[in-house]
Tab-separated table of N, CA and C in Angstrom:
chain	number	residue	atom	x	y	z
E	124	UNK	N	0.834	-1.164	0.000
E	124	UNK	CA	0.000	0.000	0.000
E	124	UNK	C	0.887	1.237	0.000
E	125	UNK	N	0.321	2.262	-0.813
E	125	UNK	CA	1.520	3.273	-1.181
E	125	UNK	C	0.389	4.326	-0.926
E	126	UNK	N	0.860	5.883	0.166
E	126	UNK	CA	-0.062	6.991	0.258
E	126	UNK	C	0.696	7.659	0.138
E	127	UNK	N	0.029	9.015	-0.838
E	127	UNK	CA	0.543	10.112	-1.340
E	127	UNK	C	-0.300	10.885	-1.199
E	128	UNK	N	0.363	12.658	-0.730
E	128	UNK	CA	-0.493	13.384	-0.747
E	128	UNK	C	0.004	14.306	-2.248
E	129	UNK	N	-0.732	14.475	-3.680
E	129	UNK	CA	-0.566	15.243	-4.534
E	129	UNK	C	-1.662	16.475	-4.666
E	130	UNK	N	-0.846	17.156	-5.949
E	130	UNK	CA	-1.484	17.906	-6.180
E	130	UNK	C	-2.610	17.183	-6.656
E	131	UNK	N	-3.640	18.282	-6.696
E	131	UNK	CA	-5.504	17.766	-7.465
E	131	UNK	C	-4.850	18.165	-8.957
E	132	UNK	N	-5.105	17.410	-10.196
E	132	UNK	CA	-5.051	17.559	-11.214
E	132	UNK	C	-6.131	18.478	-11.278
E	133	UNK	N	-5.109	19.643	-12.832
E	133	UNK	CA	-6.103	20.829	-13.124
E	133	UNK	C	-6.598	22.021	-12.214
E	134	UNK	N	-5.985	21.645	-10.801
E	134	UNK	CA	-6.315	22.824	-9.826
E	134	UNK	C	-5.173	23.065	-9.044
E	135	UNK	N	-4.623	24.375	-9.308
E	135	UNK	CA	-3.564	24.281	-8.646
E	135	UNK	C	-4.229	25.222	-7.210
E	136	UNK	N	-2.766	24.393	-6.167
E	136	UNK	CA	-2.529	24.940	-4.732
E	136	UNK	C	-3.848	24.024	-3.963
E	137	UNK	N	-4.675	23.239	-4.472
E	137	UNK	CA	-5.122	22.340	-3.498
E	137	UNK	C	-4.640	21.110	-3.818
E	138	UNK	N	-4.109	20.054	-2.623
E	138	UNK	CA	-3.745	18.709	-2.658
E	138	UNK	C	-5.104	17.686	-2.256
E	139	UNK	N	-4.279	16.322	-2.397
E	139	UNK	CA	-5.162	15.030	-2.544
E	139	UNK	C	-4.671	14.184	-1.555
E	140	UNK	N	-5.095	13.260	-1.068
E	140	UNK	CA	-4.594	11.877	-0.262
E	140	UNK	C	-5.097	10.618	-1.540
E	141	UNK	N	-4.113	10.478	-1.477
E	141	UNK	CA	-4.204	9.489	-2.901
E	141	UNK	C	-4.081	8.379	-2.030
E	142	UNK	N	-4.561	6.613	-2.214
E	142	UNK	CA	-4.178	5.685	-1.231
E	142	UNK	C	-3.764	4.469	-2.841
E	143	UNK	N	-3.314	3.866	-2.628
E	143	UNK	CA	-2.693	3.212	-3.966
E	143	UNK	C	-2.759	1.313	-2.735
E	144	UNK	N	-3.443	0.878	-3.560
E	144	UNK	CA	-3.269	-0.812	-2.869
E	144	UNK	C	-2.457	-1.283	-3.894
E	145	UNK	N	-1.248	-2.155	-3.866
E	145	UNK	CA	-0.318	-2.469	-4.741
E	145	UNK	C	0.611	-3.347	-4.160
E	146	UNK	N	1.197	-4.370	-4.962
E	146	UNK	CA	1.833	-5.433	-4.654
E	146	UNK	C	2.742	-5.055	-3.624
E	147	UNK	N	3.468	-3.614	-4.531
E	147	UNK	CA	4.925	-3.265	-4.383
E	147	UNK	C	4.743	-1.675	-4.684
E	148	UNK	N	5.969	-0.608	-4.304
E	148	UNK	CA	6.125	0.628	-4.323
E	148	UNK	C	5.716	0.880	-6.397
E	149	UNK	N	6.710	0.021	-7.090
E	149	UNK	CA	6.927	0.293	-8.336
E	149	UNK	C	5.508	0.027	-9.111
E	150	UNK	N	4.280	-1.012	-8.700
E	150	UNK	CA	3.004	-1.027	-9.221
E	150	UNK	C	2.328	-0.002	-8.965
E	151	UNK	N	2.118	0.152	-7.568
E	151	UNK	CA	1.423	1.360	-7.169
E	151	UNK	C	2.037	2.755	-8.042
E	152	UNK	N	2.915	3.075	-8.640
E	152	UNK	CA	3.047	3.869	-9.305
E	152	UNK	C	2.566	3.320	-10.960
E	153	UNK	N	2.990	2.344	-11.236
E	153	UNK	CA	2.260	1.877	-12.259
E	153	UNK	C	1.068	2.475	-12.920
E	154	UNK	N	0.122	1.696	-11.804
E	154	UNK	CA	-1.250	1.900	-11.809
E	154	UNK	C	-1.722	3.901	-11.814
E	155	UNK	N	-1.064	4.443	-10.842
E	155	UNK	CA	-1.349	5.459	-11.298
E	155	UNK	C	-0.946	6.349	-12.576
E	156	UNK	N	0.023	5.766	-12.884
E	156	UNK	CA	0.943	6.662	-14.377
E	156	UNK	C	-0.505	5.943	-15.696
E	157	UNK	N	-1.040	5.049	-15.597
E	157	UNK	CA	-1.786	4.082	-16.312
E	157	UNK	C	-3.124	4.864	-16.433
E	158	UNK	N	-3.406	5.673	-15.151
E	158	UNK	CA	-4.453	6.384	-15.031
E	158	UNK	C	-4.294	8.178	-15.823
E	159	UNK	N	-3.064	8.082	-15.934
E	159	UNK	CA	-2.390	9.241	-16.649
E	159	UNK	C	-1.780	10.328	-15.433
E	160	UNK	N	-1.612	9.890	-15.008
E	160	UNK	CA	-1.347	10.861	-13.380
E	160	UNK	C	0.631	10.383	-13.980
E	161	UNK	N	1.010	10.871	-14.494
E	161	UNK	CA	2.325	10.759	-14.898
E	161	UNK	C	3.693	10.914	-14.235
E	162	UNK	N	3.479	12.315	-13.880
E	162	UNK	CA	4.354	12.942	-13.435
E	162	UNK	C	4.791	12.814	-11.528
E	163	UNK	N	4.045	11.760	-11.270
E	163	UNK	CA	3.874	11.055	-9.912
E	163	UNK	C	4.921	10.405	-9.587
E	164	UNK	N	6.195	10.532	-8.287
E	164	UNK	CA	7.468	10.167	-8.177
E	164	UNK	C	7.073	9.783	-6.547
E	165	UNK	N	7.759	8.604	-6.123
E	165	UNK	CA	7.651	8.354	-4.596
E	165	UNK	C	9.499	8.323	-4.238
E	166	UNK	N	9.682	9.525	-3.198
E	166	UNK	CA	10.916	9.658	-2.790
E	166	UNK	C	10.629	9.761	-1.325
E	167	UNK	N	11.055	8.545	-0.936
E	167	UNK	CA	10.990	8.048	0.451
E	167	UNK	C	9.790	7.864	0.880
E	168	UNK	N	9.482	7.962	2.202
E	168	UNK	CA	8.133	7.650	3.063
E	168	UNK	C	7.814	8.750	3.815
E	169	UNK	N	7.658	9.988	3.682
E	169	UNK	CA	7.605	10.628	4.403
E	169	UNK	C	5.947	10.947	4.848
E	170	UNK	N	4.597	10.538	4.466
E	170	UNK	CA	3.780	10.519	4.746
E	170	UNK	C	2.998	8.670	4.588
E	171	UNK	N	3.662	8.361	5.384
E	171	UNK	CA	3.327	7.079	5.307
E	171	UNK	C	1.267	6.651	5.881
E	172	UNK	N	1.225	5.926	5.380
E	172	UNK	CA	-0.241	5.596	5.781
E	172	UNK	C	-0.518	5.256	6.816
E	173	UNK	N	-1.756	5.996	7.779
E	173	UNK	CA	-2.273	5.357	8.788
E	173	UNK	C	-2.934	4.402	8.997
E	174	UNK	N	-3.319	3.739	10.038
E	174	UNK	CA	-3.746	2.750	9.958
E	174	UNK	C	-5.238	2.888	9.479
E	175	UNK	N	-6.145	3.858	9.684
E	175	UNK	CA	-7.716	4.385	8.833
E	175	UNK	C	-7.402	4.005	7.462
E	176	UNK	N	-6.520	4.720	6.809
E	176	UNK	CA	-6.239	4.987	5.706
E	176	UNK	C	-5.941	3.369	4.589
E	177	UNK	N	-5.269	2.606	5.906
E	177	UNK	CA	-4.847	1.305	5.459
E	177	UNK	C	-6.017	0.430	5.326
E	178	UNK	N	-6.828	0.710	6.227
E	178	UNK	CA	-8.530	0.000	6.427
E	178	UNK	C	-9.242	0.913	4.807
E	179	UNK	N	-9.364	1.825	4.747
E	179	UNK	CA	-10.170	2.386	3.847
E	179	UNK	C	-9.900	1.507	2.250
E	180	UNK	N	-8.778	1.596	1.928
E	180	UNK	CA	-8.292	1.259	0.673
E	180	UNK	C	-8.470	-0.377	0.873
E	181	UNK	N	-7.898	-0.808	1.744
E	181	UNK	CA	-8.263	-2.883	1.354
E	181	UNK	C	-9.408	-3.237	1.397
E	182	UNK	N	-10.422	-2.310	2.066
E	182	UNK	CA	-11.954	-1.994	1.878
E	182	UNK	C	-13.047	-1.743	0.090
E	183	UNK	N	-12.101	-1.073	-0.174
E	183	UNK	CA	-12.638	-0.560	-1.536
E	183	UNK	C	-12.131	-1.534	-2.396
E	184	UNK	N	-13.142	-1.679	-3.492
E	184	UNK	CA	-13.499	-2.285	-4.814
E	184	UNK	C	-12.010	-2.663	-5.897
E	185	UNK	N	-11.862	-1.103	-6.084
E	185	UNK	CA	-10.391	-0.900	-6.567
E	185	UNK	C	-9.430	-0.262	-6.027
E	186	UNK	N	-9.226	-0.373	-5.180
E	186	UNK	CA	-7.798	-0.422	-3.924
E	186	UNK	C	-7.080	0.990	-4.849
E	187	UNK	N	-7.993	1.640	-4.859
E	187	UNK	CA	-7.214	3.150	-5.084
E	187	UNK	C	-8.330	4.482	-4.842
E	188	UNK	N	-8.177	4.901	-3.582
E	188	UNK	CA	-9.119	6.342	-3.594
E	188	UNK	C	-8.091	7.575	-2.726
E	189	UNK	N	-9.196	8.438	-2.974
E	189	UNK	CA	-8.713	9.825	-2.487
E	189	UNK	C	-9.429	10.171	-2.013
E	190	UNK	N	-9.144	11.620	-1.231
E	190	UNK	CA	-10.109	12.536	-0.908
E	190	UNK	C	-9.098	13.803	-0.123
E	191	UNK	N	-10.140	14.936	-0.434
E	191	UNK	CA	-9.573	16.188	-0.498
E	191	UNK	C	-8.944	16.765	0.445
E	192	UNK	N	-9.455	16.690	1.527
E	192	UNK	CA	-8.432	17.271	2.722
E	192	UNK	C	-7.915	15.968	3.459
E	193	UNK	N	-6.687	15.432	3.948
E	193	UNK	CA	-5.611	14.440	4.245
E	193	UNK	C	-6.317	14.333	5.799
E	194	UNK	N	-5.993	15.436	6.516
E	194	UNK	CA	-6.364	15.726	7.389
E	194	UNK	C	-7.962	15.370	8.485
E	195	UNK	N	-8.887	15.730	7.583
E	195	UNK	CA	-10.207	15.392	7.765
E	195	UNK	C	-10.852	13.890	7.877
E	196	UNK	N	-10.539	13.594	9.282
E	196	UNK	CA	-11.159	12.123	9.373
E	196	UNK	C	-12.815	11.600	8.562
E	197	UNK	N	-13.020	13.337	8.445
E	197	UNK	CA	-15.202	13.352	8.689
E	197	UNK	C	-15.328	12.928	7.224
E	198	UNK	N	-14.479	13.165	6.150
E	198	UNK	CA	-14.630	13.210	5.090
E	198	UNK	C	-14.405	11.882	4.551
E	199	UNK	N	-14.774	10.933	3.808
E	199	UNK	CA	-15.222	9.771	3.326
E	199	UNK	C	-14.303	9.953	2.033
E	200	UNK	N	-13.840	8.642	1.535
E	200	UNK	CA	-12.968	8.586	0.620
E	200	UNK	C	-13.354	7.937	-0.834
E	201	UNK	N	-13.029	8.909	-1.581
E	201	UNK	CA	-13.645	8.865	-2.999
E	201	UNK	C	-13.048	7.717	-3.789
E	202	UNK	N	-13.736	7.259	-5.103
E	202	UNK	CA	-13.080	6.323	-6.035
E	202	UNK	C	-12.131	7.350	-6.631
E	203	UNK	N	-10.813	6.475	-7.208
E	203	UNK	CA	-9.854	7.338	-8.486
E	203	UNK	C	-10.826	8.182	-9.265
E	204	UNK	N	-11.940	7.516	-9.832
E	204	UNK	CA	-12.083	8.279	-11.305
E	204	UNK	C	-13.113	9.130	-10.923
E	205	UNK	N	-13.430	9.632	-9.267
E	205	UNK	CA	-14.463	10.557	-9.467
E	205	UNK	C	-13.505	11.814	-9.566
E	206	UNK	N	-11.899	11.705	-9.125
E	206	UNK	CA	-10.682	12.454	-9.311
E	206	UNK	C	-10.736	13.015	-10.309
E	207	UNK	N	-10.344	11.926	-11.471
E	207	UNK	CA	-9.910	12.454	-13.011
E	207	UNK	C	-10.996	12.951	-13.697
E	208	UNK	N	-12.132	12.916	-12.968
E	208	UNK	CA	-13.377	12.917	-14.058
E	208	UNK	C	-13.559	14.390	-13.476
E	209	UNK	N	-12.856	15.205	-12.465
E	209	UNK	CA	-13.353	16.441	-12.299
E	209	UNK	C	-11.810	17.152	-12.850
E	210	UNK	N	-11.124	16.473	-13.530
E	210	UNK	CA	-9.656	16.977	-13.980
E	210	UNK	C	-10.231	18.158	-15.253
């Protein structure tokens, strides 16, 4: 499981909690470059996943969501493509 906080595609100066379920570091980037999210680099661990965060994603369908503020427990975590589909 790989968590990233990025930028929101198409909007700049607000970020994402991206959660990536993946074999390994190098799929989980895979899968997102696949989604066209390209320019996506993992250098080190510095926001590693909590344990919510770890429950949320092995929970979901396709072991990849987001949602807008990182921070905000209250806020419920979206599929990938409701992401790209507001890109």
């Amino acid at each position: 499981m790989v968590a990233l906080t990025l930028p929101r595609p198409g909007d700049n100066g607000h970020r994402v909690r991206v959660l990536v379920h993946a074999v390994n570091r190098q799929r989980a980037l895979t899968r997102l470059r696949n989604l066209g999210l390209r320019a996506v680099y993992l250098r080190g661990n510095t926001e590693p996943p909590t344990p919510d965060e770890v429950t949320a994603v092995l929970h979901h369908p396709d072991g990849l969501v987001w949602r807008e503020t990182p921070d905000d427990d209250t806020e419920s975590w979206h599929p990938i493509r409701a992401l790209l589909r507001s890109a």
